[in-house]
Short mmCIF file of C-alpha atoms and ligand atoms in Angstrom, two decimals:
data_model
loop_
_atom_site.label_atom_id
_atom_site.label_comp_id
_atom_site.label_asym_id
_atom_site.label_seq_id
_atom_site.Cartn_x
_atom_site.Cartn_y
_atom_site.Cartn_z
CA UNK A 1 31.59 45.37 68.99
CA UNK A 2 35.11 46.26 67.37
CA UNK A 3 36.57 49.33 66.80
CA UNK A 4 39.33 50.79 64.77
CA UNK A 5 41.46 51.93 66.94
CA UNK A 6 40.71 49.60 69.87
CA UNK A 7 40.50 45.62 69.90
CA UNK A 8 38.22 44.73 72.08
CA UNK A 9 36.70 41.59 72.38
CA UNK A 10 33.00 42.27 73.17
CA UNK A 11 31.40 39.65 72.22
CA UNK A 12 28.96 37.78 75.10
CA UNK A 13 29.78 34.43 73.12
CA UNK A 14 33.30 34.28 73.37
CA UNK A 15 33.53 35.32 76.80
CA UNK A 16 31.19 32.60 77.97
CA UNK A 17 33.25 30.08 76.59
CA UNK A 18 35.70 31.24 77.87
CA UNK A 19 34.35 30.89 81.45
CA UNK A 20 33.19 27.95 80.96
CA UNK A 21 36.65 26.66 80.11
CA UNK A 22 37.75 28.26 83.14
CA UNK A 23 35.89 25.92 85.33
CA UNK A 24 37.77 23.06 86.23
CA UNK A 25 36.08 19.61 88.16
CA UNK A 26 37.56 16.99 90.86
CA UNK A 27 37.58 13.47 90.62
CA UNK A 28 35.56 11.26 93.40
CA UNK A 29 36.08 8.02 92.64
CA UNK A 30 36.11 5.66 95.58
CA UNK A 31 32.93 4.85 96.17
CA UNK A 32 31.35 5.96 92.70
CA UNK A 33 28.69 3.96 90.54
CA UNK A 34 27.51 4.54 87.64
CA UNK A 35 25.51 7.71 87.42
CA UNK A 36 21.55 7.75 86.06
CA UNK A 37 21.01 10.38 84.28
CA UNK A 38 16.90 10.99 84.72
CA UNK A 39 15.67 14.29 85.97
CA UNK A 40 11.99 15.39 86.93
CA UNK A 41 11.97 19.59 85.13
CA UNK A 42 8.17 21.07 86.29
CA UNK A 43 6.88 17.58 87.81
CA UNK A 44 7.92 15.67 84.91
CA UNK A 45 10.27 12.63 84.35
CA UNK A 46 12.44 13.18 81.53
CA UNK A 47 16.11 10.62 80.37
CA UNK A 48 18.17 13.91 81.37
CA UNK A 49 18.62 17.67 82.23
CA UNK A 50 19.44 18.04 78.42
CA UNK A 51 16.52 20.06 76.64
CA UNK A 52 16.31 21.03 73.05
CA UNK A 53 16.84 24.96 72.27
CA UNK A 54 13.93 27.31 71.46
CA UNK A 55 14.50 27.70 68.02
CA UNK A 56 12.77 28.93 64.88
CA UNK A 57 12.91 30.01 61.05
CA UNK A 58 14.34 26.48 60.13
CA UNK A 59 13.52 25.02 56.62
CA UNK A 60 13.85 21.61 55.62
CA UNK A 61 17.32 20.52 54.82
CA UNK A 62 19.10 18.61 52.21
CA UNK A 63 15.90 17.89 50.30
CA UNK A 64 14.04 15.85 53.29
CA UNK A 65 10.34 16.16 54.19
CA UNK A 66 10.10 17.73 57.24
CA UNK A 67 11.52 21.32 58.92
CA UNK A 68 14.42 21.68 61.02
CA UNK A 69 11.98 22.67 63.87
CA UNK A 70 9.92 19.32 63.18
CA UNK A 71 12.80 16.93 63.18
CA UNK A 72 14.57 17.87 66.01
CA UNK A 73 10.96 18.27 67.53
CA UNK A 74 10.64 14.24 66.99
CA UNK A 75 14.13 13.58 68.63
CA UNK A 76 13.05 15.37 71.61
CA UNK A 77 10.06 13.12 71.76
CA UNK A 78 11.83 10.29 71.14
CA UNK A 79 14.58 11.08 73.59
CA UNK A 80 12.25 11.49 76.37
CA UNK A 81 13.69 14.95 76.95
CA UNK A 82 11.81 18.69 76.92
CA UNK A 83 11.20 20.52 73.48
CA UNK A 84 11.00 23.85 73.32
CA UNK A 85 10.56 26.12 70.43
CA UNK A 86 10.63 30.18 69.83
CA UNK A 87 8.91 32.68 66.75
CA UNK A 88 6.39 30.65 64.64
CA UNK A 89 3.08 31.12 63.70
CA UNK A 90 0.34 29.24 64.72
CA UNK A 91 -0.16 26.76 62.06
CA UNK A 92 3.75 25.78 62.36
CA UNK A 93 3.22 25.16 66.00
CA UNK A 94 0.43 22.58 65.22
CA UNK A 95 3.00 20.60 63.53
CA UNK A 96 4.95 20.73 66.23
CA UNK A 97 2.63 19.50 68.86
CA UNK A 98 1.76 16.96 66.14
CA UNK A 99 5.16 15.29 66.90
CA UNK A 100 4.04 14.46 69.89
CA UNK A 101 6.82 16.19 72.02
CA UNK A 102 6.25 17.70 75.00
CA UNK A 103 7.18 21.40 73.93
CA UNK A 104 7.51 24.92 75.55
CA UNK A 105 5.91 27.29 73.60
CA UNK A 106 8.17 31.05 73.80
CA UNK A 107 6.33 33.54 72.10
CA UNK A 108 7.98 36.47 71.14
CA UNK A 109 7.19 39.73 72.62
CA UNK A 110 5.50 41.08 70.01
CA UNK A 111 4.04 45.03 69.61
CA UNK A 112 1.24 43.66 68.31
CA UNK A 113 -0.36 42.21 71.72
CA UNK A 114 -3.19 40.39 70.52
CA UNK A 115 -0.90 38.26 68.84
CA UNK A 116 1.39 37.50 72.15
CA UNK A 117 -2.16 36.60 73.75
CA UNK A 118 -3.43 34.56 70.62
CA UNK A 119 -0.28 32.76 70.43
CA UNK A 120 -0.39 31.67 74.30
CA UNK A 121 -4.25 30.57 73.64
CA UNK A 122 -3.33 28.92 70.72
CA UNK A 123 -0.28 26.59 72.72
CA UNK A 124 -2.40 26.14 75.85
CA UNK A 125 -5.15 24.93 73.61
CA UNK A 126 -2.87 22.74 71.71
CA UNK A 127 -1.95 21.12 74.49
CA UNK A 128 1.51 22.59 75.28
CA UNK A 129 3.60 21.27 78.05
CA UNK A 130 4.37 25.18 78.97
CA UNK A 131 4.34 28.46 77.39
CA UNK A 132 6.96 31.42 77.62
CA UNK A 133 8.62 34.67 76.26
CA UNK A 134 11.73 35.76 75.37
CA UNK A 135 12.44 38.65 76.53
CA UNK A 136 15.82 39.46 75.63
CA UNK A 137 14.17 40.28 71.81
CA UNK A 138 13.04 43.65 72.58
CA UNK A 139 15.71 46.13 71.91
CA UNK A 140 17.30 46.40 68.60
CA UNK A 141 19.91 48.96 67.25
CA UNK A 142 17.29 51.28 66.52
CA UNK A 143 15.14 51.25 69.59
CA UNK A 144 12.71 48.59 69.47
CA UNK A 145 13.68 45.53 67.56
CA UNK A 146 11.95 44.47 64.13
CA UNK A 147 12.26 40.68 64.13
CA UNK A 148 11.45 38.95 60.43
CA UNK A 149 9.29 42.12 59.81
CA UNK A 150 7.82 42.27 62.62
CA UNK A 151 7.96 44.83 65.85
CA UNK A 152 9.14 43.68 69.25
CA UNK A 153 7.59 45.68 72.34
CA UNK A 154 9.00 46.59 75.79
CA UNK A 155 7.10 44.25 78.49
CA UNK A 156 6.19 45.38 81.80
CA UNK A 157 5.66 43.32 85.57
CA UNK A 158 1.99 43.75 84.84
CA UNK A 159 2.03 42.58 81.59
CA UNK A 160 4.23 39.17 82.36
CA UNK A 161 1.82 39.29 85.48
CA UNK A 162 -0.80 39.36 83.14
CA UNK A 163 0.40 36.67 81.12
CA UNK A 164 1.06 34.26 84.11
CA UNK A 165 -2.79 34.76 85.43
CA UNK A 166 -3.86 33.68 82.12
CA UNK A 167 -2.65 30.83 81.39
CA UNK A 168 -3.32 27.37 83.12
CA UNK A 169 0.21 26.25 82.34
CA UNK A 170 3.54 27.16 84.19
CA UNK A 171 5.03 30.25 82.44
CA UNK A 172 8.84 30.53 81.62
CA UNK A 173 10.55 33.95 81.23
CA UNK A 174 13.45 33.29 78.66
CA UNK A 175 16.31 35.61 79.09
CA UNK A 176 17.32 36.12 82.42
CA UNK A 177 20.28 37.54 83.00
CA UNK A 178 20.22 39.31 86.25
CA UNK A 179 19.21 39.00 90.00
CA UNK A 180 16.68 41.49 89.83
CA UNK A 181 14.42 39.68 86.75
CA UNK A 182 15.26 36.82 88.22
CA UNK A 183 13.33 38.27 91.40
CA UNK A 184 10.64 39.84 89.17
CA UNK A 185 9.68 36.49 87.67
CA UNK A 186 8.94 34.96 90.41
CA UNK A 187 6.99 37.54 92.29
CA UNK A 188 5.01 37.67 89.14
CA UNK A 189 4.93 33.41 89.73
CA UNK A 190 6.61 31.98 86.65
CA UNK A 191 7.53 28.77 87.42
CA UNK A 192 10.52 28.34 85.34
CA UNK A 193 13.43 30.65 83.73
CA UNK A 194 15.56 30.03 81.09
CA UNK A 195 19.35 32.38 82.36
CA UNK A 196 20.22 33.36 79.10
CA UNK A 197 22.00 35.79 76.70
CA UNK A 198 20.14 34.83 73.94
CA UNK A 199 23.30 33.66 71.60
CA UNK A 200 25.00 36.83 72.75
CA UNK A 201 22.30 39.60 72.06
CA UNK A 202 24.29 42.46 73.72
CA UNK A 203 27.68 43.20 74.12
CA UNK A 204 29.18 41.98 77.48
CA UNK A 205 26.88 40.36 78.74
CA UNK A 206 27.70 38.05 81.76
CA UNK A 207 27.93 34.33 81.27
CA UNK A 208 24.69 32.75 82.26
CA UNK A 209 26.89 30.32 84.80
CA UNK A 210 28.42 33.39 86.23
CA UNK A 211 25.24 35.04 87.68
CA UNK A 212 23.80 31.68 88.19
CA UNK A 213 25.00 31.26 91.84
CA UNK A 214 23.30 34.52 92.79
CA UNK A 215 20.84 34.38 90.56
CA UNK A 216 19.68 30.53 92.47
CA UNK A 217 20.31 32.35 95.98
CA UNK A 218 17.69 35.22 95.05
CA UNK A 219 15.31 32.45 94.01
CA UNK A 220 16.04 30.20 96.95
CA UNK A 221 12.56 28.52 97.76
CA UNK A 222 10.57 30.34 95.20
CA UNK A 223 9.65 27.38 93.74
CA UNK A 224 11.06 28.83 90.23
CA UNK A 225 13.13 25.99 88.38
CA UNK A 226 16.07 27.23 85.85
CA UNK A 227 17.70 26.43 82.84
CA UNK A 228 20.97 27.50 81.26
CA UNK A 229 21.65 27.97 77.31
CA UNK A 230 24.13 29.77 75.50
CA UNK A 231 27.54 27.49 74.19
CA UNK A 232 26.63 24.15 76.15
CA UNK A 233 28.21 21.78 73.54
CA UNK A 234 28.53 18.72 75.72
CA UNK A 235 27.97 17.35 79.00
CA UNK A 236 30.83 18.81 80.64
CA UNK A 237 29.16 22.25 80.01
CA UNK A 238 25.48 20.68 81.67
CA UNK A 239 27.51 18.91 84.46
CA UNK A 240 28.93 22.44 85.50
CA UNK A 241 25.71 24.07 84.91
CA UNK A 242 24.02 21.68 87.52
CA UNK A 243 26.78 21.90 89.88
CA UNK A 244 26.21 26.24 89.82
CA UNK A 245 22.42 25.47 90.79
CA UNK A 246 20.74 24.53 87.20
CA UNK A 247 17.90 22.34 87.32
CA UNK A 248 18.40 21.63 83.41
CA UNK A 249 20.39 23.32 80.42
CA UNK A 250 19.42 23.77 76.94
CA UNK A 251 21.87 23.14 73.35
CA UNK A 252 21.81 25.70 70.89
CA UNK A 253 23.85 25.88 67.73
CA UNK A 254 25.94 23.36 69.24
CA UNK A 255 23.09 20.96 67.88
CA UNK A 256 22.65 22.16 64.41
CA UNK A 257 25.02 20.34 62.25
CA UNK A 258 24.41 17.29 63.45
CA UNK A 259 20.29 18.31 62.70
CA UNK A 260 21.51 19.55 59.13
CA UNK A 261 23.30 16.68 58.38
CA UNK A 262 21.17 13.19 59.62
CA UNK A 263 17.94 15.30 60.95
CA UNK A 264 15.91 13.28 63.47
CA UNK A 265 18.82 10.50 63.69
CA UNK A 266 21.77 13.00 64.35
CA UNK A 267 20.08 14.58 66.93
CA UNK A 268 19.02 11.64 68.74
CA UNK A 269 23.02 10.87 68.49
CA UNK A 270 23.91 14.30 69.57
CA UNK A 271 21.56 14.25 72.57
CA UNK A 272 22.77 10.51 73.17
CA UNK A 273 26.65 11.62 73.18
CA UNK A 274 25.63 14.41 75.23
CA UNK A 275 23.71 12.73 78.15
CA UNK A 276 26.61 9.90 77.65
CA UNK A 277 28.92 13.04 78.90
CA UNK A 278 26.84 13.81 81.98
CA UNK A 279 26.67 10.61 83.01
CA UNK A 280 30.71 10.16 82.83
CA UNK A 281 31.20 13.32 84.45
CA UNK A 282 28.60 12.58 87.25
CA UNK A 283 30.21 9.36 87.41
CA UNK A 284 33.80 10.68 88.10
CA UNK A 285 32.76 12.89 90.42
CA UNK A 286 30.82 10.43 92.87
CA UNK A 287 27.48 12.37 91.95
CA UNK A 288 24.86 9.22 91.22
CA UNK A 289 22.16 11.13 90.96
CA UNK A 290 21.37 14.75 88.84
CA UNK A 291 19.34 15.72 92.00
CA UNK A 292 22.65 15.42 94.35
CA UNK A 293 25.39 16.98 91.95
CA UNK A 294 26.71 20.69 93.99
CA UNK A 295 29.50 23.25 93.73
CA UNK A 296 31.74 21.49 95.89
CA UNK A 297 33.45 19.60 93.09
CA UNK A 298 34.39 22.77 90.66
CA UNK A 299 37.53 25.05 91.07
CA UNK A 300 38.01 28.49 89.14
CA UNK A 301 40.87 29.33 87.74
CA UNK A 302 42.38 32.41 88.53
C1 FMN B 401 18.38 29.82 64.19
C2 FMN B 401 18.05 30.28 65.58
C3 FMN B 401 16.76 30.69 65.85
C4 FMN B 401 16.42 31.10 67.15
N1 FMN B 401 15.13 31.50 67.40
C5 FMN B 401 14.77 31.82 68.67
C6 FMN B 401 13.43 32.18 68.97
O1 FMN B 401 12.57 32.28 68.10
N2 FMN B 401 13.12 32.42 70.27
C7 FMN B 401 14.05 32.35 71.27
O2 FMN B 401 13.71 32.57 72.43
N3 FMN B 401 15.34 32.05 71.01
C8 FMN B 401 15.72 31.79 69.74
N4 FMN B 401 17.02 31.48 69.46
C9 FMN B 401 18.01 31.48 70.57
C10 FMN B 401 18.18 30.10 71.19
O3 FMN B 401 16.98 29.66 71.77
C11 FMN B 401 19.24 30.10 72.29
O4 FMN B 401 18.92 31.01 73.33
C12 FMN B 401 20.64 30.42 71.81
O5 FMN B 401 20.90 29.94 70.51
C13 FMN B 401 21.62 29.82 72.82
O6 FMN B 401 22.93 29.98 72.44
P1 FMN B 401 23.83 28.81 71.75
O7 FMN B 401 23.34 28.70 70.36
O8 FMN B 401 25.21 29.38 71.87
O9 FMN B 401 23.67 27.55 72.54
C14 FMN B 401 17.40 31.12 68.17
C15 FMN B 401 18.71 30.72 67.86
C16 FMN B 401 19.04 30.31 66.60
C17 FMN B 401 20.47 29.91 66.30
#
């Protein structure tokens, strides 16, 4: 959001990385093994708190067989980490649950409500690990957002409520970026939330590991699990994330050109350098386990 007259820098992307720069770590080395990597996320084992990002409307690139969504869908798998994918229609999800992966379903939060409820049947019936919703997609310039044609709606306690009570599987709220949704999702029992500005949606918007701290307090023993996306590019970014009370972080963009360029290979190798990252950090900073890694390593600068 730039003006004429005034240059201001507005945008939520750029001010998260800059944050995140601003967050410096300690060494603790005496004493210090080599770190493992290997989280449990919603009761499940997975090689490390690095998940894939909830992503959709990718084609298949440079000629190859399969979609975007399908190859990095495969590296998940074969990564032994979480998938996760966003807007698709049904038959799309199929193929990615044909991969194998074990994926979180976020549907969008569509007007049309019998598709937000056929969409959550469809992934619980398909055998999804979870299902979710964005729902930092509702707003748009023009009141409610139109999406690839199609008409977001605003969503209500009830109807997220409503959504939890449904399904058998845990239910993750994508898009938190406050104390009090972060509240709201678990009184209506999600089990998981994804803190979130959604690639910088709207203007300002705090940096997901800024309202993290009080975001975890709010949620202390609610038995609600959290992620972190927006500009984690390595594993300095997840270390720091984990350290402000993140149970797991997702990549974003940060993943795509190694997914354009090599598909299921580079992102294997991404995730690989990634987790390789973590593992140095946690390693440096006397951490040998993802379960034990706190605040009390990070400084601020002022
Ligand atoms: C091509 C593309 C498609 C996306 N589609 C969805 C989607 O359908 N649902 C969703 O919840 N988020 C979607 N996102 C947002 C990502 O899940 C994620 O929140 C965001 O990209 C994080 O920021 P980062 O790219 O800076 O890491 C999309 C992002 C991109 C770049």
């Amino acid at each position: 959001m730039q003006n004429e007259v005034y240059q201001r820098v507005s945008d939520a992307n750029v001010i998260t990385e800059k944050y995140m720069d601003s967050i410096l770590v300690e060494e603790r080395l005496i004493d210090s093994v080599v770190a493992d990597t290997s989280t449990t996320f919603l009761g499940e084992t997975f090689s490390m708190p690095v998940f894939t990002p909830a992503f959709s409307h990718l084609k298949e690139f440079n000629g190859r067989e399969k979609t975007g969504l399908e190859e990095y869908s495969i590296a998940a798998k074969e990564s032994n980490i979480l998938n996760f994918c966003g807007m698709m229609e049904n038959d799309q999800f199929r193929k990615i649950m044909d991969t194998g992966a074990k994926t979180v379903r976020i549907v969008k939060p569509y007007a049309d409500h019998a598709k937000v409820l056929d969409q959550m049947q469809f992934a619980e019936d398909a055998g999804a690990f979870a299902i979710g919703m964005d729902i930092d997609h509702i707003f748009g310039e023009n009141g409610r957002d139109i999406c690839v044609g199609e008409e977001m709606a605003e969503q209500t306690t009830e109807m997220l409520r409503d959504y939890v009570e449904r399904t058998k599987l845990p239910f993750v709220v994508k898009g938190v970026l406050s104390v009090r949704d972060a509240v709201k999702c678990a009184n209506i029992g999600a089990k998981a939330i994804i803190v979130s500005h959604h690639h910088g949606r709207m203007p300002y918007a705090v940096p997901p590991m800024m309202i993290l701290p009080q975001i975890k307090e709010a949620l202390k023993d609610r038995g609600v699990e959290s992620i972190v996306d927006c500009g984690i590019a390595g594993g300095a970014d997840v270390f720091k994330a984990l350290a402000l009370g993140a149970d797991a972080c997702a990549v974003g963009r940060s993943m795509m050109p190694s997914l354009e360029k090599d598909g299921v290979e580079g992102v294997k190798a991404f995730l690989q350098k990634v987790g390789n990252e973590l593992r140095y950090m946690m390693s440096f900073t006397g951490f040998a386990k993802v379960s034990e890694i706190d605040d009390s390593v990070l400084h601020f600068m002022k």
